[in-house]
Amino acid sequence: MSHPHLELSAPQKLAKNGLRVVALGGLGEIGRNMTVFEHNGRLMIVDCGVLFPEEHQPGIDVILPDFTWIRDRLDKIDALVLTHGHEDHIGGVPYLLRERADIPVVGSRLTLALIDAKLKEHKIRPKLVEVAEGDHRTFGPFDLEFLAVNHSIPDGLAVAIRTEAGLVLHTGDFKMDQFPLDGRITDLRGFARLGEAGVDLFLTDSTNAEVPGFTTAERDLSPAIETVFRTAPRRIIVSSFASHVHRIQQVLDAAQAHGRKVAFVGRSMVRNMGVAQDLGYLKVPDNLIVPLKQLEKMAPSKVALVCTGSQGEPMAALSRMANREHVIRVGEGDTVLMASSVIPGNENAISGVINGLTRWGAHVVHKGNAKVHVSGHASAGELVYCYNIVRPSNVMPVHGEWRHLRANADLAIATGVPASNVVIAEDGVVVDLVDGHAKITGKVPAGNVYVDGSQVGGATEATLKDRRTLAEEGVVTVLAIVDADTGKLADRPDFLVRGFVHDEHTFDAAVPVVEKTLAHAAAEGIGDAHQLEQMLGRDIGRWAERKFRRTPLIIPIVIDA
């Protein structure tokens, strides 16, 4: 099994007729999936998603893949293929198309409709190429075949990529639900047919590789959802991903059966469900959906709301309800149904939302106390099944944190794939398929690119460190007026403090520190205000750490008198 190493350097020139595979996101993390394929000087990209920030990344909206490696070759991109319409696979598309707007965007009907709606908000008119399972399309040296896969959003596709280097099969996100609500199952016959032809490299979804057995069928949730609608005494508030069409279909069916009207809450939910309904993926009974304003006038037992926020995102509807910051006031007798998974890293935020809602009197039904969610990803049993059907020569686990990638690699080896042909890579690691063998050959830049409001890439790790310091330790501004002739203080320095516990005498002992620093600077002949500020910041920071065991952000301002 080949592992990435920190000392990897930039890769050599790609061998003639070789295929280079570089994930710029999605390996070692759950999100921002993006894989670049290079062959004969041309590029083809599968997915371009975003990663959602965690608590230690304050003020960040989303995190993008790093486009540095392809930025000077944007004109060489023949296609951007989208496997399905989830944000962690399509959320980065607007930012890539800002850099080159006419890249052909290839995907299924629903996926393209969702990305088109998103791109309208960014004022981008994309070049869309609609495909369906069974279709073949050629872009440059890449011959693509699309296969149906079942996932937690309709219209998911796997993509088979044929080049002179060999045949690659990329599953996208998938599971093997044998009784899907839309009747569209993962095309195992197609997988087997490709296996017979000889799959040289198999990129497989690792998200559930640690989970034994088989993923539960979506329709097995219906009884739990039906129970909520049958027994809830007052309003029902359902939170789900804004793209989980199957789950929301089950909610609408239950509402219709129990005489409740439904309103969608939240911009992304309203937009996506409108798209799904227009295209016929969401079957909505007549007069079932009503505007929120109308719902507010109805009897609570006749009402259901469908909103976003199942991950505890601070700005989403459910979190704002939990904090009493939303127009919808959750109260005694209301039932909240959280019908989705927990993305790793969001556990604390979700727990906080559940506690907040419970505090206001709501009964919260979630995957911890009822069967209201199944995963959209293949568990270990399904992955092993796929390895046995496809019999790939080389395997590269994708989509997952390190533990998921390792578990998936172990499954491949258990089915007989030689360990030397199983490649565990991480973001930026270069994998070359040459003469039928895949191996790691180098590393390219693949850092986090932060979207901060309208700024892309402006925020850095240093910015976030400052923000965490502000949040945790406070800030101390030191205003020192310095006599330009003597280099000494012209007046006692002022200390302006925010978020740091202090009284009027706290900084008395810091005055000698300022004087000592200025004396040292004068002795060294340093009179430049910027250099003085740097020295003061360092020395007062050290003093504060020694005295208070705290590291507030120090902002020194030196003014010449």
Coordinates of C-alpha atoms in Angstrom, one line a residue:
M1 CA 0.0 0.0 0.0
S2 CA 1.6 3.3 -1.0
H3 CA 1.3 6.2 1.4
P4 CA 1.9 9.9 0.8
H5 CA 4.9 11.4 2.6
L6 CA 5.4 15.0 3.7
E7 CA 8.7 15.2 1.8
L8 CA 7.2 14.6 -1.6
S9 CA 8.3 17.1 -4.2
A10 CA 6.8 18.4 -7.5
P11 CA 6.2 15.6 -9.9
Q12 CA 8.3 14.9 -13.0
K13 CA 6.9 15.3 -16.5
L14 CA 4.1 12.8 -17.1
A15 CA 5.2 9.7 -19.0
K16 CA 3.9 9.4 -22.6
N17 CA 0.4 7.8 -22.7
G18 CA 0.3 8.0 -18.9
L19 CA -2.7 9.3 -16.9
R20 CA -2.2 11.6 -14.0
V21 CA -4.7 11.8 -11.2
V22 CA -4.6 14.6 -8.6
A23 CA -7.3 15.2 -6.0
L24 CA -7.3 18.9 -5.1
G25 CA -9.9 18.2 -2.4
G26 CA -11.9 15.4 -0.8
L27 CA -9.0 13.2 0.4
G28 CA -8.4 13.4 4.2
E29 CA -11.7 15.3 4.6
I30 CA -15.4 15.1 4.0
G31 CA -16.1 17.7 1.4
R32 CA -14.7 19.9 -1.4
N33 CA -14.4 16.9 -3.7
M34 CA -12.4 17.7 -6.8
T35 CA -10.2 15.3 -8.9
V36 CA -8.2 16.4 -11.9
F37 CA -7.2 13.9 -14.7
E38 CA -4.4 14.8 -17.0
H39 CA -3.6 13.0 -20.3
N40 CA -1.6 14.0 -23.4
G41 CA -1.4 17.6 -22.2
R42 CA -5.2 18.0 -21.6
L43 CA -7.2 18.1 -18.4
M44 CA -10.6 16.8 -17.3
I45 CA -12.1 17.5 -13.8
V46 CA -14.6 15.4 -11.9
D47 CA -16.6 17.5 -9.3
C48 CA -15.7 20.8 -7.8
G49 CA -17.2 21.1 -4.3
V50 CA -16.8 23.1 -1.1
L51 CA -16.0 22.1 2.5
F52 CA -18.0 23.7 5.3
P53 CA -16.0 25.5 8.1
E54 CA -15.5 24.1 11.6
E55 CA -15.6 26.0 14.9
H56 CA -11.8 26.8 14.7
Q57 CA -12.4 28.7 11.4
P58 CA -14.4 31.7 12.6
G59 CA -16.0 34.0 10.0
I60 CA -15.4 31.6 7.0
D61 CA -18.4 30.9 4.8
V62 CA -17.0 27.9 2.8
I63 CA -13.6 26.4 1.9
L64 CA -12.6 25.9 -1.7
P65 CA -10.2 23.5 -3.4
D66 CA -6.9 25.2 -4.4
F67 CA -6.8 25.9 -8.1
T68 CA -3.1 26.9 -8.1
W69 CA -1.9 23.8 -10.0
I70 CA -4.3 24.2 -12.9
R71 CA -4.6 28.0 -13.0
D72 CA -2.1 28.5 -15.8
R73 CA -3.6 25.7 -17.8
L74 CA -7.3 26.6 -17.6
D75 CA -7.5 26.6 -21.4
K76 CA -6.4 23.0 -21.4
I77 CA -9.6 21.8 -19.5
D78 CA -11.8 19.9 -21.8
A79 CA -14.7 19.2 -19.4
L80 CA -15.9 19.6 -15.8
V81 CA -18.0 16.5 -14.9
L82 CA -20.4 16.7 -12.0
T83 CA -21.4 13.3 -10.4
H84 CA -24.4 14.7 -8.5
G85 CA -25.8 17.9 -7.0
H86 CA -24.6 18.0 -3.4
E87 CA -22.7 21.1 -2.3
D88 CA -19.6 19.2 -1.5
H89 CA -19.4 18.3 -5.2
I90 CA -20.8 21.4 -7.0
G91 CA -20.4 24.3 -4.5
G92 CA -17.0 25.3 -5.9
V93 CA -18.1 25.4 -9.6
P94 CA -19.0 29.2 -9.6
Y95 CA -15.5 30.0 -8.3
L96 CA -13.8 27.9 -11.0
L97 CA -16.0 29.3 -13.8
R98 CA -15.1 32.9 -12.6
E99 CA -11.6 32.0 -13.8
R100 CA -12.8 30.5 -17.1
A101 CA -16.5 30.8 -17.8
D102 CA -16.8 28.5 -20.9
I103 CA -15.6 25.2 -19.4
P104 CA -18.2 22.6 -20.5
V105 CA -20.1 21.5 -17.4
V106 CA -21.3 18.0 -17.8
G107 CA -23.9 16.3 -15.6
S108 CA -27.4 14.8 -15.3
R109 CA -30.6 16.8 -15.6
L110 CA -31.2 17.5 -11.9
T111 CA -27.5 18.2 -11.2
L112 CA -27.3 20.7 -14.0
A113 CA -30.6 22.4 -12.9
L114 CA -29.2 22.8 -9.4
I115 CA -25.9 24.2 -10.6
D116 CA -27.6 26.5 -13.1
A117 CA -29.8 28.0 -10.3
K118 CA -26.7 28.6 -8.2
L119 CA -24.7 30.1 -11.1
K120 CA -27.6 32.6 -11.8
E121 CA -27.0 34.0 -8.4
H122 CA -23.3 34.5 -9.4
K123 CA -24.4 36.0 -12.7
I124 CA -22.6 33.3 -14.7
R125 CA -24.1 31.7 -17.8
P126 CA -22.5 28.3 -18.1
K127 CA -21.9 26.0 -21.1
L128 CA -24.0 23.0 -19.9
V129 CA -23.9 19.5 -21.4
E130 CA -26.7 17.2 -20.2
V131 CA -26.0 13.4 -20.0
A132 CA -27.8 10.4 -18.6
E133 CA -26.8 6.9 -17.6
G134 CA -25.8 4.9 -20.7
D135 CA -24.5 7.9 -22.5
H136 CA -21.0 8.1 -24.1
R137 CA -19.3 11.5 -24.7
T138 CA -15.8 12.4 -25.8
F139 CA -14.0 15.5 -24.5
G140 CA -10.5 15.8 -25.9
P141 CA -8.6 12.6 -25.3
F142 CA -11.1 11.5 -22.6
D143 CA -13.8 9.1 -23.7
L144 CA -16.5 9.1 -20.9
E145 CA -19.3 6.7 -20.2
F146 CA -21.9 7.4 -17.5
L147 CA -23.6 4.9 -15.2
A148 CA -26.5 5.2 -12.8
V149 CA -25.6 5.2 -9.1
N150 CA -28.0 5.5 -6.2
H151 CA -27.3 8.2 -3.6
S152 CA -29.2 10.5 -1.2
I153 CA -30.0 12.8 -4.1
P154 CA -31.6 11.7 -7.4
D155 CA -29.7 11.5 -10.7
G156 CA -26.3 10.5 -9.3
L157 CA -23.7 9.2 -11.9
A158 CA -20.5 7.2 -11.8
V159 CA -18.1 8.0 -14.7
A160 CA -15.9 5.6 -16.6
I161 CA -12.9 7.4 -18.2
R162 CA -11.2 5.7 -21.2
T163 CA -7.8 7.0 -22.4
E164 CA -4.8 5.4 -24.0
A165 CA -3.5 4.9 -20.4
G166 CA -6.3 2.6 -19.5
L167 CA -9.8 2.5 -18.1
V168 CA -10.7 4.4 -14.9
L169 CA -14.0 4.0 -13.0
H170 CA -14.9 6.8 -10.6
T171 CA -18.0 5.9 -8.5
G172 CA -18.8 9.4 -7.2
D173 CA -20.9 9.2 -4.0
F174 CA -23.0 6.0 -4.1
K175 CA -24.7 3.2 -2.3
M176 CA -26.5 0.1 -3.3
D177 CA -30.1 0.6 -2.1
Q178 CA -32.0 -2.3 -3.7
F179 CA -35.4 -0.6 -3.1
P180 CA -34.8 3.1 -3.9
L181 CA -37.8 5.4 -3.8
D182 CA -37.3 6.4 -7.4
G183 CA -36.6 2.8 -8.6
R184 CA -33.2 3.8 -10.0
I185 CA -30.6 1.4 -8.7
T186 CA -26.8 1.4 -8.9
D187 CA -25.9 -0.1 -12.3
L188 CA -24.0 -3.2 -11.0
R189 CA -24.4 -4.8 -14.4
G190 CA -22.5 -1.9 -15.9
F191 CA -19.8 -2.1 -13.2
A192 CA -19.5 -5.9 -14.0
R193 CA -19.3 -5.2 -17.8
L194 CA -16.5 -2.7 -17.2
G195 CA -14.8 -5.2 -14.9
E196 CA -14.8 -7.7 -17.7
A197 CA -13.2 -5.2 -20.0
G198 CA -10.6 -4.6 -17.3
V199 CA -10.7 -1.6 -14.9
D200 CA -7.1 -0.3 -14.5
L201 CA -7.9 2.2 -11.7
F202 CA -11.0 2.2 -9.4
L203 CA -11.8 5.4 -7.4
T204 CA -14.3 4.4 -4.7
D205 CA -16.3 6.4 -2.2
S206 CA -14.8 5.8 1.3
T207 CA -17.3 7.7 3.5
N208 CA -18.9 4.6 5.1
A209 CA -16.0 2.1 4.7
E210 CA -15.7 1.7 8.5
V211 CA -19.4 0.8 8.8
P212 CA -19.9 -3.0 8.6
G213 CA -22.7 -4.6 6.5
F214 CA -25.1 -2.9 4.1
T215 CA -26.6 0.6 4.3
T216 CA -30.3 0.5 5.3
A217 CA -32.8 1.2 2.5
E218 CA -34.4 4.7 2.3
R219 CA -37.9 3.2 2.4
D220 CA -37.2 1.6 5.8
L221 CA -37.4 5.2 7.2
S222 CA -41.1 5.6 6.3
P223 CA -42.5 4.0 9.5
A224 CA -40.5 6.4 11.7
I225 CA -41.5 9.5 9.7
E226 CA -45.1 8.3 9.5
T227 CA -45.1 7.8 13.3
V228 CA -44.0 11.4 13.9
F229 CA -46.8 12.7 11.6
R230 CA -49.4 10.4 13.2
T231 CA -48.6 11.3 16.9
A232 CA -47.3 14.9 16.9
P233 CA -49.8 17.0 18.8
R234 CA -48.8 20.4 17.3
R235 CA -46.5 21.7 14.6
I236 CA -43.9 19.5 12.9
I237 CA -40.6 21.1 11.9
V238 CA -38.5 18.9 9.6
S239 CA -34.8 19.8 9.0
S240 CA -32.9 18.2 6.2
F241 CA -30.2 18.9 3.6
A242 CA -31.7 21.3 1.0
S243 CA -30.9 18.7 -1.7
H244 CA -32.3 15.5 -0.1
V245 CA -35.2 15.1 -2.5
H246 CA -36.0 11.5 -1.5
R247 CA -36.2 12.3 2.2
I248 CA -38.4 15.4 1.5
Q249 CA -40.6 13.3 -0.7
Q250 CA -41.3 11.0 2.2
V251 CA -42.1 14.0 4.4
L252 CA -44.6 15.4 1.8
D253 CA -46.2 12.0 1.5
A254 CA -46.6 11.7 5.2
A255 CA -48.0 15.2 5.5
Q256 CA -50.6 14.5 2.7
A257 CA -51.7 11.3 4.4
H258 CA -52.2 13.0 7.8
G259 CA -53.9 16.2 6.5
R260 CA -51.0 18.7 7.1
K261 CA -50.0 21.6 4.9
V262 CA -46.3 22.2 4.2
A263 CA -44.1 25.3 3.8
F264 CA -40.5 25.3 2.8
V265 CA -38.3 27.6 4.9
G266 CA -34.8 28.9 3.8
R267 CA -33.5 30.2 0.5
S268 CA -31.6 27.1 -0.6
M269 CA -34.5 24.8 0.4
V270 CA -37.1 26.9 -1.5
R271 CA -34.8 27.1 -4.6
N272 CA -33.8 23.4 -4.7
M273 CA -37.2 22.0 -4.1
G274 CA -38.6 24.3 -6.7
V275 CA -36.1 23.0 -9.2
A276 CA -36.8 19.3 -8.2
Q277 CA -40.6 19.9 -8.5
D278 CA -40.3 21.6 -11.9
L279 CA -38.3 18.7 -13.3
G280 CA -40.6 16.0 -11.8
Y281 CA -38.1 14.6 -9.3
L282 CA -40.3 15.8 -6.4
K283 CA -44.0 14.7 -6.7
V284 CA -46.0 17.3 -4.9
P285 CA -49.8 16.7 -4.3
D286 CA -52.0 19.6 -5.3
N287 CA -52.5 22.4 -2.8
L288 CA -50.1 20.7 -0.3
I289 CA -47.4 23.5 -0.3
V290 CA -48.5 26.8 1.0
P291 CA -46.6 30.1 1.8
L292 CA -45.2 30.4 5.3
K293 CA -47.4 33.4 6.0
Q294 CA -50.6 31.3 5.3
L295 CA -49.2 28.5 7.6
E296 CA -48.9 30.9 10.5
K297 CA -52.7 31.4 10.5
M298 CA -53.5 27.7 10.6
A299 CA -54.1 25.3 13.5
P300 CA -50.7 23.9 14.7
S301 CA -51.9 20.3 14.3
K302 CA -52.4 21.0 10.5
V303 CA -48.9 22.4 9.9
A304 CA -45.5 21.1 8.8
L305 CA -42.4 23.1 8.0
V306 CA -39.4 21.9 6.0
C307 CA -36.2 23.8 6.7
T308 CA -32.4 23.7 6.6
G309 CA -30.0 23.5 9.5
S310 CA -29.6 19.8 10.3
Q311 CA -25.9 20.3 10.8
G312 CA -26.2 23.1 13.4
E313 CA -25.0 25.7 10.9
P314 CA -25.2 29.0 12.8
M315 CA -27.1 31.0 10.1
A316 CA -29.5 28.2 9.0
A317 CA -33.2 28.2 10.0
L318 CA -33.1 25.5 12.7
S319 CA -30.1 27.0 14.6
R320 CA -31.9 30.4 14.6
M321 CA -35.1 28.8 15.9
A322 CA -33.0 27.2 18.7
N323 CA -31.6 30.6 19.6
R324 CA -35.0 32.3 19.4
E325 CA -33.7 34.5 16.5
H326 CA -36.2 33.2 13.9
V327 CA -39.7 34.4 13.0
I328 CA -40.8 30.8 13.8
R329 CA -41.0 30.5 17.6
V330 CA -40.6 26.9 18.6
G331 CA -42.6 26.1 21.7
E332 CA -44.2 23.5 24.0
G333 CA -45.7 20.6 22.0
D334 CA -43.9 21.2 18.8
T335 CA -42.0 18.3 17.2
V336 CA -38.7 18.8 15.5
L337 CA -37.6 16.0 13.1
M338 CA -33.9 16.1 12.2
A339 CA -33.8 13.9 9.2
S340 CA -30.2 13.7 8.2
S341 CA -26.7 12.5 9.2
V342 CA -24.0 14.1 11.3
I343 CA -21.1 15.3 9.2
P344 CA -17.9 14.6 11.1
G345 CA -16.9 17.7 13.1
N346 CA -20.5 19.0 13.5
E347 CA -21.4 16.9 16.6
N348 CA -21.1 19.7 19.1
A349 CA -23.1 22.2 17.0
I350 CA -25.9 19.7 16.4
S351 CA -26.0 18.8 20.1
G352 CA -26.3 22.5 20.9
V353 CA -29.3 22.9 18.6
I354 CA -31.0 19.9 20.0
N355 CA -30.5 21.3 23.5
G356 CA -31.8 24.7 22.5
L357 CA -34.9 23.4 20.9
T358 CA -35.6 21.0 23.8
R359 CA -35.3 24.0 26.2
W360 CA -38.2 25.8 24.5
G361 CA -40.3 22.7 25.0
A362 CA -39.9 20.9 21.6
H363 CA -39.8 17.1 21.3
V364 CA -36.7 16.5 19.1
V365 CA -36.6 13.3 17.0
H366 CA -33.2 12.6 15.5
K367 CA -31.1 9.6 14.4
G368 CA -29.9 9.0 17.9
N369 CA -33.5 8.2 19.2
A370 CA -35.4 7.1 16.0
K371 CA -34.8 5.6 12.6
V372 CA -35.1 8.9 10.7
H373 CA -31.9 8.8 8.7
V374 CA -30.0 6.4 6.5
S375 CA -26.7 7.2 4.9
G376 CA -26.2 8.0 1.2
H377 CA -23.0 6.0 1.1
A378 CA -22.0 2.4 0.6
S379 CA -21.1 0.5 3.8
A380 CA -18.2 -2.1 3.9
G381 CA -20.4 -4.9 2.6
E382 CA -21.4 -3.0 -0.5
L383 CA -17.8 -1.9 -1.2
V384 CA -16.5 -5.4 -1.0
Y385 CA -19.3 -6.5 -3.3
C386 CA -18.1 -3.8 -5.8
Y387 CA -14.5 -4.9 -5.6
N388 CA -15.5 -8.5 -6.3
I389 CA -17.6 -7.4 -9.3
V390 CA -15.1 -5.0 -10.8
R391 CA -11.9 -6.8 -10.0
P392 CA -9.8 -3.7 -10.5
S393 CA -6.0 -3.8 -11.1
N394 CA -5.4 -0.6 -9.0
V395 CA -7.6 1.1 -6.3
M396 CA -7.5 4.6 -5.0
P397 CA -10.0 5.3 -2.2
V398 CA -11.5 8.8 -2.4
H399 CA -14.1 10.9 -0.5
G400 CA -13.2 10.5 3.2
E401 CA -11.0 11.3 6.2
W402 CA -7.8 9.3 6.7
R403 CA -9.6 6.6 8.7
H404 CA -12.2 6.1 6.0
L405 CA -9.5 5.9 3.2
R406 CA -7.5 3.4 5.2
A407 CA -10.6 1.3 6.0
N408 CA -11.5 1.3 2.3
A409 CA -8.0 0.3 1.2
D410 CA -8.1 -2.6 3.7
L411 CA -11.3 -3.8 2.1
A412 CA -9.8 -3.7 -1.4
I413 CA -6.8 -5.7 -0.2
A414 CA -9.1 -8.2 1.6
T415 CA -10.8 -8.9 -1.8
G416 CA -7.4 -9.7 -3.4
V417 CA -6.2 -6.4 -4.8
P418 CA -2.4 -6.5 -4.3
A419 CA -1.4 -4.1 -1.5
S420 CA 1.2 -2.6 -3.8
N421 CA -1.6 -1.6 -6.2
V422 CA -3.7 0.2 -3.5
V423 CA -2.8 3.9 -3.3
I424 CA -3.8 6.1 -0.3
A425 CA -3.3 9.7 -1.4
E426 CA -4.3 13.0 0.2
D427 CA -5.1 16.4 -1.3
G428 CA -2.4 17.4 -3.8
V429 CA -0.7 14.0 -4.0
V430 CA 0.0 13.0 -7.6
V431 CA -0.9 9.5 -8.7
D432 CA 0.3 8.4 -12.2
L433 CA -1.2 5.4 -14.0
V434 CA 1.5 4.2 -16.4
D435 CA 1.7 0.8 -18.0
G436 CA -1.2 -0.5 -15.9
H437 CA 0.3 0.4 -12.5
A438 CA -0.7 3.3 -10.3
K439 CA 1.9 4.9 -8.1
I440 CA 2.5 8.2 -6.2
T441 CA 5.0 10.4 -8.1
G442 CA 4.9 13.7 -6.3
K443 CA 2.9 16.5 -4.7
V444 CA 1.4 19.8 -5.9
P445 CA -0.1 22.7 -3.8
A446 CA -3.5 22.0 -2.4
G447 CA -4.1 24.2 0.6
N448 CA -7.3 25.6 2.0
V449 CA -8.8 28.5 0.1
Y450 CA -11.2 30.4 2.3
V451 CA -14.3 32.3 1.2
D452 CA -14.9 35.1 3.6
G453 CA -17.9 37.2 2.6
S454 CA -17.1 38.4 -0.9
Q455 CA -13.4 37.8 -0.4
V456 CA -11.9 34.6 -2.0
G457 CA -8.5 33.5 -0.7
G458 CA -7.9 36.7 1.3
A459 CA -8.2 35.0 4.7
T460 CA -5.2 32.9 5.6
E461 CA -4.3 30.5 8.5
A462 CA -2.7 33.6 10.2
T463 CA -6.0 35.5 9.8
L464 CA -7.9 32.7 11.5
K465 CA -5.3 32.4 14.3
D466 CA -5.8 36.2 15.0
R467 CA -9.6 35.6 15.0
R468 CA -9.3 32.7 17.4
T469 CA -7.1 34.8 19.6
L470 CA -9.6 37.7 19.5
A471 CA -12.4 35.2 20.5
E472 CA -10.5 33.4 23.2
E473 CA -7.9 35.8 24.6
G474 CA -9.1 39.3 23.9
V475 CA -7.2 42.3 22.4
V476 CA -5.0 45.0 24.0
T477 CA -4.2 48.1 22.0
V478 CA -1.1 49.9 23.3
L479 CA -0.9 53.6 22.3
A480 CA 2.6 55.0 22.9
I481 CA 3.5 58.7 22.2
V482 CA 7.3 58.8 21.7
D483 CA 9.5 61.9 21.7
A484 CA 11.3 61.8 18.3
D485 CA 14.4 63.4 19.7
T486 CA 15.0 61.3 22.8
G487 CA 13.2 58.1 21.8
K488 CA 11.5 58.1 25.2
L489 CA 7.8 58.2 26.2
A490 CA 6.4 61.7 25.9
D491 CA 3.4 60.6 28.1
R492 CA 2.2 57.6 29.9
P493 CA 1.1 54.9 27.4
D494 CA -2.7 54.2 27.0
F495 CA -4.0 50.6 27.1
L496 CA -7.3 50.1 25.3
V497 CA -8.7 46.7 26.2
R498 CA -11.5 44.4 24.7
G499 CA -12.4 40.9 26.0
F500 CA -9.5 40.8 28.4
V501 CA -10.2 40.8 32.1
H502 CA -8.6 43.9 33.7
D503 CA -9.0 46.8 36.0
E504 CA -7.5 50.3 36.0
H505 CA -4.2 49.1 37.5
T506 CA -3.8 45.9 35.5
F507 CA -1.3 47.5 33.1
D508 CA 0.6 49.6 35.5
A509 CA 3.4 47.0 35.5
A510 CA 3.5 47.1 31.7
V511 CA 4.7 50.7 31.6
P512 CA 8.3 49.8 32.6
V513 CA 8.2 47.1 29.8
V514 CA 7.4 49.8 27.3
E515 CA 10.1 52.1 28.6
K516 CA 12.7 49.2 28.5
T517 CA 11.8 48.3 24.9
L518 CA 12.1 51.9 23.8
A519 CA 15.4 52.3 25.6
H520 CA 16.7 49.1 23.9
A521 CA 15.5 50.5 20.5
A522 CA 17.2 53.8 21.1
A523 CA 20.5 52.1 22.0
E524 CA 20.2 50.1 18.7
G525 CA 19.5 53.2 16.8
I526 CA 16.0 52.1 15.8
G527 CA 13.6 55.0 15.4
D528 CA 11.3 53.6 12.7
A529 CA 7.7 53.6 14.0
H530 CA 6.8 50.2 12.3
Q531 CA 9.9 48.5 13.8
L532 CA 9.1 50.0 17.3
E533 CA 5.6 48.6 17.0
Q534 CA 6.8 45.1 16.2
M535 CA 9.2 45.2 19.2
L536 CA 6.5 46.5 21.6
G537 CA 4.0 43.9 20.4
R538 CA 6.5 41.1 21.1
D539 CA 7.7 42.3 24.5
I540 CA 4.2 43.2 25.9
G541 CA 2.9 39.9 24.6
R542 CA 5.6 38.0 26.5
W543 CA 4.9 40.1 29.6
A544 CA 1.1 39.4 29.4
E545 CA 1.8 35.6 28.9
R546 CA 4.1 35.5 32.0
K547 CA 1.9 37.5 34.2
F548 CA -1.6 36.4 33.3
R549 CA -1.0 33.1 31.4
R550 CA -3.0 34.6 28.6
T551 CA -2.0 35.6 25.0
P552 CA -4.2 38.5 24.0
L553 CA -3.8 40.0 20.5
I554 CA -1.4 43.0 21.1
I555 CA -1.9 46.0 18.7
P556 CA 0.9 48.6 19.3
I557 CA 0.5 52.1 17.9
V558 CA 3.5 54.4 18.1
I559 CA 3.0 58.1 17.4
D560 CA 6.0 60.5 17.1
A561 CA 5.6 63.7 19.2

